[in-house]
PDB file of C-alpha atoms in Angstrom:
ATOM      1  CA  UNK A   1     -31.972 -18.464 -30.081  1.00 50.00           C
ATOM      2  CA  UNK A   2     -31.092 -14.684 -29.219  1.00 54.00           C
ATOM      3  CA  UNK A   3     -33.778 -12.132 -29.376  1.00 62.00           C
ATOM      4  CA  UNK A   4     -33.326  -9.784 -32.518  1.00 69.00           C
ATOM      5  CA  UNK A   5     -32.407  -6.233 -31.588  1.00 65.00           C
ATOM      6  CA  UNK A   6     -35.232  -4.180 -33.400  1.00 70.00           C
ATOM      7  CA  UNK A   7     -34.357  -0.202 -33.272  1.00 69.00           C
ATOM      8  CA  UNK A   8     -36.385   0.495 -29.897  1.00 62.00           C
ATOM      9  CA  UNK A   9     -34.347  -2.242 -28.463  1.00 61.00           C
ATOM     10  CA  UNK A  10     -30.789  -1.222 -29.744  1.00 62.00           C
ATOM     11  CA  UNK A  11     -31.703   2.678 -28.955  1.00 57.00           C
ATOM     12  CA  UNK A  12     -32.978   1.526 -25.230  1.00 53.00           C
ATOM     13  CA  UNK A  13     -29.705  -0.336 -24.260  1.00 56.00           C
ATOM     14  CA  UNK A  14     -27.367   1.822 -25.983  1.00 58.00           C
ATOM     15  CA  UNK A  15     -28.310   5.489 -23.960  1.00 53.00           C
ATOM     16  CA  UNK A  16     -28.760   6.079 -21.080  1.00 52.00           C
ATOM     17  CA  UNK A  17     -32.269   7.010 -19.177  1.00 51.00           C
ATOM     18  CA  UNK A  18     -30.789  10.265 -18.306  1.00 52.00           C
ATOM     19  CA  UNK A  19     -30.716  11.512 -22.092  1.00 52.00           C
ATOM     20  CA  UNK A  20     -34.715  10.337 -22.225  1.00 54.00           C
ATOM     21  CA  UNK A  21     -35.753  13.306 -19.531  1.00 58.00           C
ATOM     22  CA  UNK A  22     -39.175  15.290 -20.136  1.00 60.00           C
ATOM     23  CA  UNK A  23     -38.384  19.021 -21.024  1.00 54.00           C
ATOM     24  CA  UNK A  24     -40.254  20.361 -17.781  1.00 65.00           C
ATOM     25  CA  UNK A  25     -38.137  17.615 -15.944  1.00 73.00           C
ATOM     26  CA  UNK A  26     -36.335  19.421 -12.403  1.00 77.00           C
ATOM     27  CA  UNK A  27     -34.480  16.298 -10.725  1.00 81.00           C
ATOM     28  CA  UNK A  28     -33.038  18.311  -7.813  1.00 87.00           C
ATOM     29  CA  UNK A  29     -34.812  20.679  -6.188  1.00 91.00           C
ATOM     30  CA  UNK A  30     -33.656  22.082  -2.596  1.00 95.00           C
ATOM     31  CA  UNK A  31     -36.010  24.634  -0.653  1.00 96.00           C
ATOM     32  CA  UNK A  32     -35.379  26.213   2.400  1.00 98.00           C
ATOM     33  CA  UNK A  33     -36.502  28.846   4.543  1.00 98.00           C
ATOM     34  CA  UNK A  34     -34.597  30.427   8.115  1.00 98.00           C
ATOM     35  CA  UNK A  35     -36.671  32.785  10.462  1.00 98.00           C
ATOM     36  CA  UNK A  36     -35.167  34.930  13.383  1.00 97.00           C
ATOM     37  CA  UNK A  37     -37.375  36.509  15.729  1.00 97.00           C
ATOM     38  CA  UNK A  38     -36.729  39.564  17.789  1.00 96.00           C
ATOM     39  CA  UNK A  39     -39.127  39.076  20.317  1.00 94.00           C
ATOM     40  CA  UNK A  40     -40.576  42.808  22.051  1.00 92.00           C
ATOM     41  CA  UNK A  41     -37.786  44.278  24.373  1.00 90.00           C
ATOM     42  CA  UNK A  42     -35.115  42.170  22.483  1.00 91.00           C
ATOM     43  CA  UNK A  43     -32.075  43.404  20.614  1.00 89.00           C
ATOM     44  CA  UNK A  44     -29.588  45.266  21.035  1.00 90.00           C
ATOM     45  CA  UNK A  45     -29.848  48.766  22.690  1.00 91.00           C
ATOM     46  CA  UNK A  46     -28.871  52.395  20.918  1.00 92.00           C
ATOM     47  CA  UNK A  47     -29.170  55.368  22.702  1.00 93.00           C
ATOM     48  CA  UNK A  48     -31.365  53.979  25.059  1.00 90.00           C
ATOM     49  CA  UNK A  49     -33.673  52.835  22.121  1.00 90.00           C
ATOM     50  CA  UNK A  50     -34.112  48.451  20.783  1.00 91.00           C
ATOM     51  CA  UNK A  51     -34.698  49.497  17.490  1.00 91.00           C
ATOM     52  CA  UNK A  52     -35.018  45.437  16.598  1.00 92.00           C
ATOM     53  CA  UNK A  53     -37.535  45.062  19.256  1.00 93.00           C
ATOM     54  CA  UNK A  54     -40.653  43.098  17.442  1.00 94.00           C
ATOM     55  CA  UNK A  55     -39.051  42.181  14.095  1.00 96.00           C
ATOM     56  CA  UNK A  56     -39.221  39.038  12.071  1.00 97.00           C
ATOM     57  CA  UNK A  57     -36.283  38.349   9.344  1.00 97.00           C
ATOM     58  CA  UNK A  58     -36.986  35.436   7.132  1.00 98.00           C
ATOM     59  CA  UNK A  59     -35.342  34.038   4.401  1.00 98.00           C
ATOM     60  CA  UNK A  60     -36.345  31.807   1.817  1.00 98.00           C
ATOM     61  CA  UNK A  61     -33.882  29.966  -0.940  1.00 97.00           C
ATOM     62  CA  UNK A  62     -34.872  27.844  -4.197  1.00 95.00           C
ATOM     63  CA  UNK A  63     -32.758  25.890  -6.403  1.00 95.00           C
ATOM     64  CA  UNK A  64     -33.997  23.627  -8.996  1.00 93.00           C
ATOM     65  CA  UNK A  65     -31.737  21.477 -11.524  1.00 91.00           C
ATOM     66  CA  UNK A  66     -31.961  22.842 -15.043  1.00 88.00           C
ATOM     67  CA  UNK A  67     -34.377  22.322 -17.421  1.00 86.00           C
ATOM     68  CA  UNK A  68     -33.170  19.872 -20.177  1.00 85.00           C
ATOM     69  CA  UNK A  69     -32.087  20.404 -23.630  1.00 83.00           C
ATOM     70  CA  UNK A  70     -30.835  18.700 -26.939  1.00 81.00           C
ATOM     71  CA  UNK A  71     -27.477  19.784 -28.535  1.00 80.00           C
ATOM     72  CA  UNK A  72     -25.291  18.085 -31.246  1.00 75.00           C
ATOM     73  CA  UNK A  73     -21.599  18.641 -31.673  1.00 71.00           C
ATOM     74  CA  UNK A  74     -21.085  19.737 -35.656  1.00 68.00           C
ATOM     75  CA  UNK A  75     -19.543  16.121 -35.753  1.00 62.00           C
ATOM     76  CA  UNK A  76     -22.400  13.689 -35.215  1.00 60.00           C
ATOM     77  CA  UNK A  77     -25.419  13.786 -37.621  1.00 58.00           C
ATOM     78  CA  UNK A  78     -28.664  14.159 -36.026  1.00 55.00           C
ATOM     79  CA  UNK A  79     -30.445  11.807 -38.279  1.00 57.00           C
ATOM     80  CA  UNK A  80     -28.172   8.983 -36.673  1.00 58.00           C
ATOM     81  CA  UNK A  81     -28.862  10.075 -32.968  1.00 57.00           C
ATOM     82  CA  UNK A  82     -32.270   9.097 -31.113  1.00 62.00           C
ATOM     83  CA  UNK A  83     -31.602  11.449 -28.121  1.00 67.00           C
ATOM     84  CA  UNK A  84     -34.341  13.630 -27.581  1.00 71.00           C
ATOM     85  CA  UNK A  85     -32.377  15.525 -24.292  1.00 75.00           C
ATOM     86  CA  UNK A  86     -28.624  15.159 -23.324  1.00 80.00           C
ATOM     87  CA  UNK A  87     -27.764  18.443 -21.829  1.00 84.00           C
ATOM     88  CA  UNK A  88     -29.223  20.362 -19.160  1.00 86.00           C
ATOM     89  CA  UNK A  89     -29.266  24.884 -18.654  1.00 87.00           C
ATOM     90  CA  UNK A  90     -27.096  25.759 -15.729  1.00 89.00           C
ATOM     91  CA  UNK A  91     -29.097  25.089 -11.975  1.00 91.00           C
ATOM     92  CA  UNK A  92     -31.981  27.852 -11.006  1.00 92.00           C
ATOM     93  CA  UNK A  93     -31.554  29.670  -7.673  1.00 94.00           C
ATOM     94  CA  UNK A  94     -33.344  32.620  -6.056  1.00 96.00           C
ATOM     95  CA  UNK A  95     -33.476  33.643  -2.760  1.00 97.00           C
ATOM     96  CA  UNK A  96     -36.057  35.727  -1.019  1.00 97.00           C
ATOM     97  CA  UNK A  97     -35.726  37.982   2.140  1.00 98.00           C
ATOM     98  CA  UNK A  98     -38.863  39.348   4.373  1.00 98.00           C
ATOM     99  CA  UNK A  99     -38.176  42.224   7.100  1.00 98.00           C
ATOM    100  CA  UNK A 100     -40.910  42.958   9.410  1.00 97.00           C
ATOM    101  CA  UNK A 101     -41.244  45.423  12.064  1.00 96.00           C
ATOM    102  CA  UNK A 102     -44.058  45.723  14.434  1.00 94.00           C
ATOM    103  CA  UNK A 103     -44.501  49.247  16.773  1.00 93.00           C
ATOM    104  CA  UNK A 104     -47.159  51.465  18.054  1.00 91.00           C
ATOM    105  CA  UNK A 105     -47.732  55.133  16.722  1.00 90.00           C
ATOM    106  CA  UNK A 106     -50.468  57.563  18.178  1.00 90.00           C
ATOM    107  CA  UNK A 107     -51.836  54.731  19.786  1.00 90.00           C
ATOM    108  CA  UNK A 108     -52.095  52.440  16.820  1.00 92.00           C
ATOM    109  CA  UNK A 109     -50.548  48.952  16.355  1.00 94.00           C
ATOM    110  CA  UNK A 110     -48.350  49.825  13.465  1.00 95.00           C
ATOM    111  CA  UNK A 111     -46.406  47.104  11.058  1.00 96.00           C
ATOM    112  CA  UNK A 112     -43.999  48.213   8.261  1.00 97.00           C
ATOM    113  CA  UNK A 113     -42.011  45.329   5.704  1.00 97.00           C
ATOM    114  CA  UNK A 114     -39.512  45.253   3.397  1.00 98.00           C
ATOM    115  CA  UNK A 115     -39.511  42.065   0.644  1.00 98.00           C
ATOM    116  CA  UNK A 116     -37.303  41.662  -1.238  1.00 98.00           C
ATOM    117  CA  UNK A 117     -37.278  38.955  -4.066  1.00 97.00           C
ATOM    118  CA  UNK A 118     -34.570  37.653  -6.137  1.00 96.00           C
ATOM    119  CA  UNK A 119     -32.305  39.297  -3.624  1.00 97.00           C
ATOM    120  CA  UNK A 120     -29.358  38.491  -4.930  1.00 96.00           C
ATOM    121  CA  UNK A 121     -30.668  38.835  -8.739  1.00 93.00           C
ATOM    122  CA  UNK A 122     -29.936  35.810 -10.194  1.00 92.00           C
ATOM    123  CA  UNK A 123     -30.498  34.984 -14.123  1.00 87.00           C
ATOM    124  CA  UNK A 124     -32.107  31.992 -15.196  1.00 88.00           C
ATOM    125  CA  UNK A 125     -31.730  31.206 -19.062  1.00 83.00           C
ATOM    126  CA  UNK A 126     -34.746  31.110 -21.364  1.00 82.00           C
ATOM    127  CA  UNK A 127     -34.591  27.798 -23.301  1.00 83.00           C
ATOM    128  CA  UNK A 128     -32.751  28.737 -26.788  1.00 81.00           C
ATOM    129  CA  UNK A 129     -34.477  27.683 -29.618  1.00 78.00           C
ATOM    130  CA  UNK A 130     -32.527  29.303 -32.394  1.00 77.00           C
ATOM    131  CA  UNK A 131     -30.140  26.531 -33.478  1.00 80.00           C
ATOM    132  CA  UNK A 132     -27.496  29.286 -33.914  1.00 78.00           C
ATOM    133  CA  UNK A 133     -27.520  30.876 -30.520  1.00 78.00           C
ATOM    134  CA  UNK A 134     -28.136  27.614 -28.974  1.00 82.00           C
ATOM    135  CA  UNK A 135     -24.511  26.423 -30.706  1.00 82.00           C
ATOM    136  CA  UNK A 136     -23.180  30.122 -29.120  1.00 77.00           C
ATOM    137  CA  UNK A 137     -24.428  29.351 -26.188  1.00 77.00           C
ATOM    138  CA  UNK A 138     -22.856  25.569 -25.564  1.00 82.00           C
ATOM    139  CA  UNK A 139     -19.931  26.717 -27.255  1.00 81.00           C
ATOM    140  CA  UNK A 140     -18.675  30.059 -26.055  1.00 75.00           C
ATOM    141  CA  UNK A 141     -21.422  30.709 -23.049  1.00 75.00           C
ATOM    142  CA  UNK A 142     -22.641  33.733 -24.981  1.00 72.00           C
ATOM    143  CA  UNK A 143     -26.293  34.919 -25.436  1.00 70.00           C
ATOM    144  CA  UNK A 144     -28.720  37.614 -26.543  1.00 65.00           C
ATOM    145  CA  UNK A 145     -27.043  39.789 -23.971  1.00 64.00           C
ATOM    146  CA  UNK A 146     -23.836  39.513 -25.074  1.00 65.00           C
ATOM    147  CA  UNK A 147     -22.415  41.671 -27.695  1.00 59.00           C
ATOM    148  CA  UNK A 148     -20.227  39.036 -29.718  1.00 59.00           C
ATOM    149  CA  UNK A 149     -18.298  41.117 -32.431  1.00 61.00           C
ATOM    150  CA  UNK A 150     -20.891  43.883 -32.004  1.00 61.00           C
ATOM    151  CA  UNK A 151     -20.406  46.479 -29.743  1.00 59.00           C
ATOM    152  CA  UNK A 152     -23.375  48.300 -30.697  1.00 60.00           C
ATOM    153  CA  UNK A 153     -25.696  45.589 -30.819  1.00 58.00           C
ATOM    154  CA  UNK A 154     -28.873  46.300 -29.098  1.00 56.00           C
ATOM    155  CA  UNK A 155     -30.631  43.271 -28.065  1.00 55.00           C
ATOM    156  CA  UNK A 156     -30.471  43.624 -24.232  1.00 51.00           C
ATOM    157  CA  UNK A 157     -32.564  46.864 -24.417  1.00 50.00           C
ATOM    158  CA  UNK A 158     -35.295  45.014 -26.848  1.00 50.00           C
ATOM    159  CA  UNK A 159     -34.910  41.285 -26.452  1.00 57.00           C
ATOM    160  CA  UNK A 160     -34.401  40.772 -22.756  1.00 52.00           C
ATOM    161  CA  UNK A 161     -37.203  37.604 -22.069  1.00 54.00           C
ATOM    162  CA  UNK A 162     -35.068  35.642 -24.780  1.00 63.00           C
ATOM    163  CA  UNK A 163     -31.756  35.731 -22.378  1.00 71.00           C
ATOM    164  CA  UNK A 164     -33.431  35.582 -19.406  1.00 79.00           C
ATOM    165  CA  UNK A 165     -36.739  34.230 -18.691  1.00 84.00           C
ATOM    166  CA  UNK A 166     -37.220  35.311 -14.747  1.00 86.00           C
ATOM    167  CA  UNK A 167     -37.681  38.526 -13.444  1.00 86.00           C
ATOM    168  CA  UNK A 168     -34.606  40.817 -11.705  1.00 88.00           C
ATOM    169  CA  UNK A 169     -34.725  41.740  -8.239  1.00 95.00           C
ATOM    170  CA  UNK A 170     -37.999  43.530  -7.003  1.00 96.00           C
ATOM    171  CA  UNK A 171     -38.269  45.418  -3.496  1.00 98.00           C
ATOM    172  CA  UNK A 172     -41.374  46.020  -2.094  1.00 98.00           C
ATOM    173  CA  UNK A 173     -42.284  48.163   0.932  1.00 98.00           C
ATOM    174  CA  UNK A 174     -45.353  48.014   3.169  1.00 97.00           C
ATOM    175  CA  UNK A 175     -47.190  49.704   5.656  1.00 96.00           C
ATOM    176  CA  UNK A 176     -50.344  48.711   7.863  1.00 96.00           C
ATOM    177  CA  UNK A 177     -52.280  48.695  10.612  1.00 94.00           C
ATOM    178  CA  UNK A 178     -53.077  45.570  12.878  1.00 84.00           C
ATOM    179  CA  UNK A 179     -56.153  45.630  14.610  1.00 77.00           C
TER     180      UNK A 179
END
């Protein structure tokens, strides 16, 4: 006799496992790094100078799948569907870059650096929880930064974390001594 199909059942071998992912869930995730090393007296040569002589450049790059969401089309009712995530924000990238320069001055082993993070200042969504911008978003691509019909609406200037949820492009710049 053939096993009765209780709702677990029937839910469990009519989706998929892919619409059953945890919210924190990041399937792909790809890190890599490349380092070139100017070694001392290497480089080129200007005007009788190796301005690259003793430098390190090294860059590091991130990308992570999306974090997972739940969206309905206006078509299906919700109360019939048992999908807790079928849709995922777009992939998360970032790339970092690291200069470093080592020299002597007044007889003092000298290093200066330039990081730069988020170097090419990538956006990564904030999860929408607002049932209306979440439709805007799926629907049109649109959020809080976006002025829709508004061209005087203001929320980039006060509601910035709920578009994006990492921070833009930061450059630091150090100095130091080695000894």
């Amino acid at each position: 006799e053939p096993e009765e199909l209780t709702p677990q059942l029937e839910q469990k071998y009519t989706y998929s496992a892919a619409e059953y992912t945890a919210g924190e869930d990041r399937t792909h995730r790809l890190n890599g790094s490349l380092t070139y090393i100017i070694y001392e007296n290497g480089g080129p040569q200007i005007f009788g100078i190796k301005p690259f002589s003793n430098m390190t450049i090294s860059a590091i790059y991130h990308v992570t799948s999306g974090t997972p969401y739940y969206w309905s089309p206006d078509y299906v009712a919700v109360s019939e569907v048992k999908i807790e995530r079928n849709r995922r924000y777009p992939p998360e990238s970032s790339t970092d870059l690291k200069v470093e320069k080592q020299f002597s001055m007044y007889g003092f082993d000298m290093i200066a650096s330039l990081r730069i993070e988020n170097l090419f200042n990538n956006r990564q969504l904030t999860p929408i929880s607002d049932t209306a911008e979440l439709d805007r978003w799926v629907k049109r691509s649109v959020t809080h930064m976006d002025s829709g019909n508004a061209p005087n609406r203001d929320y980039h200037l006060y509601n910035y974390f709920q578009a994006y949820k990492n921070v833009l492009r930061e450059i630091y710049i150090n100095f130091g001594i080695n000894f």
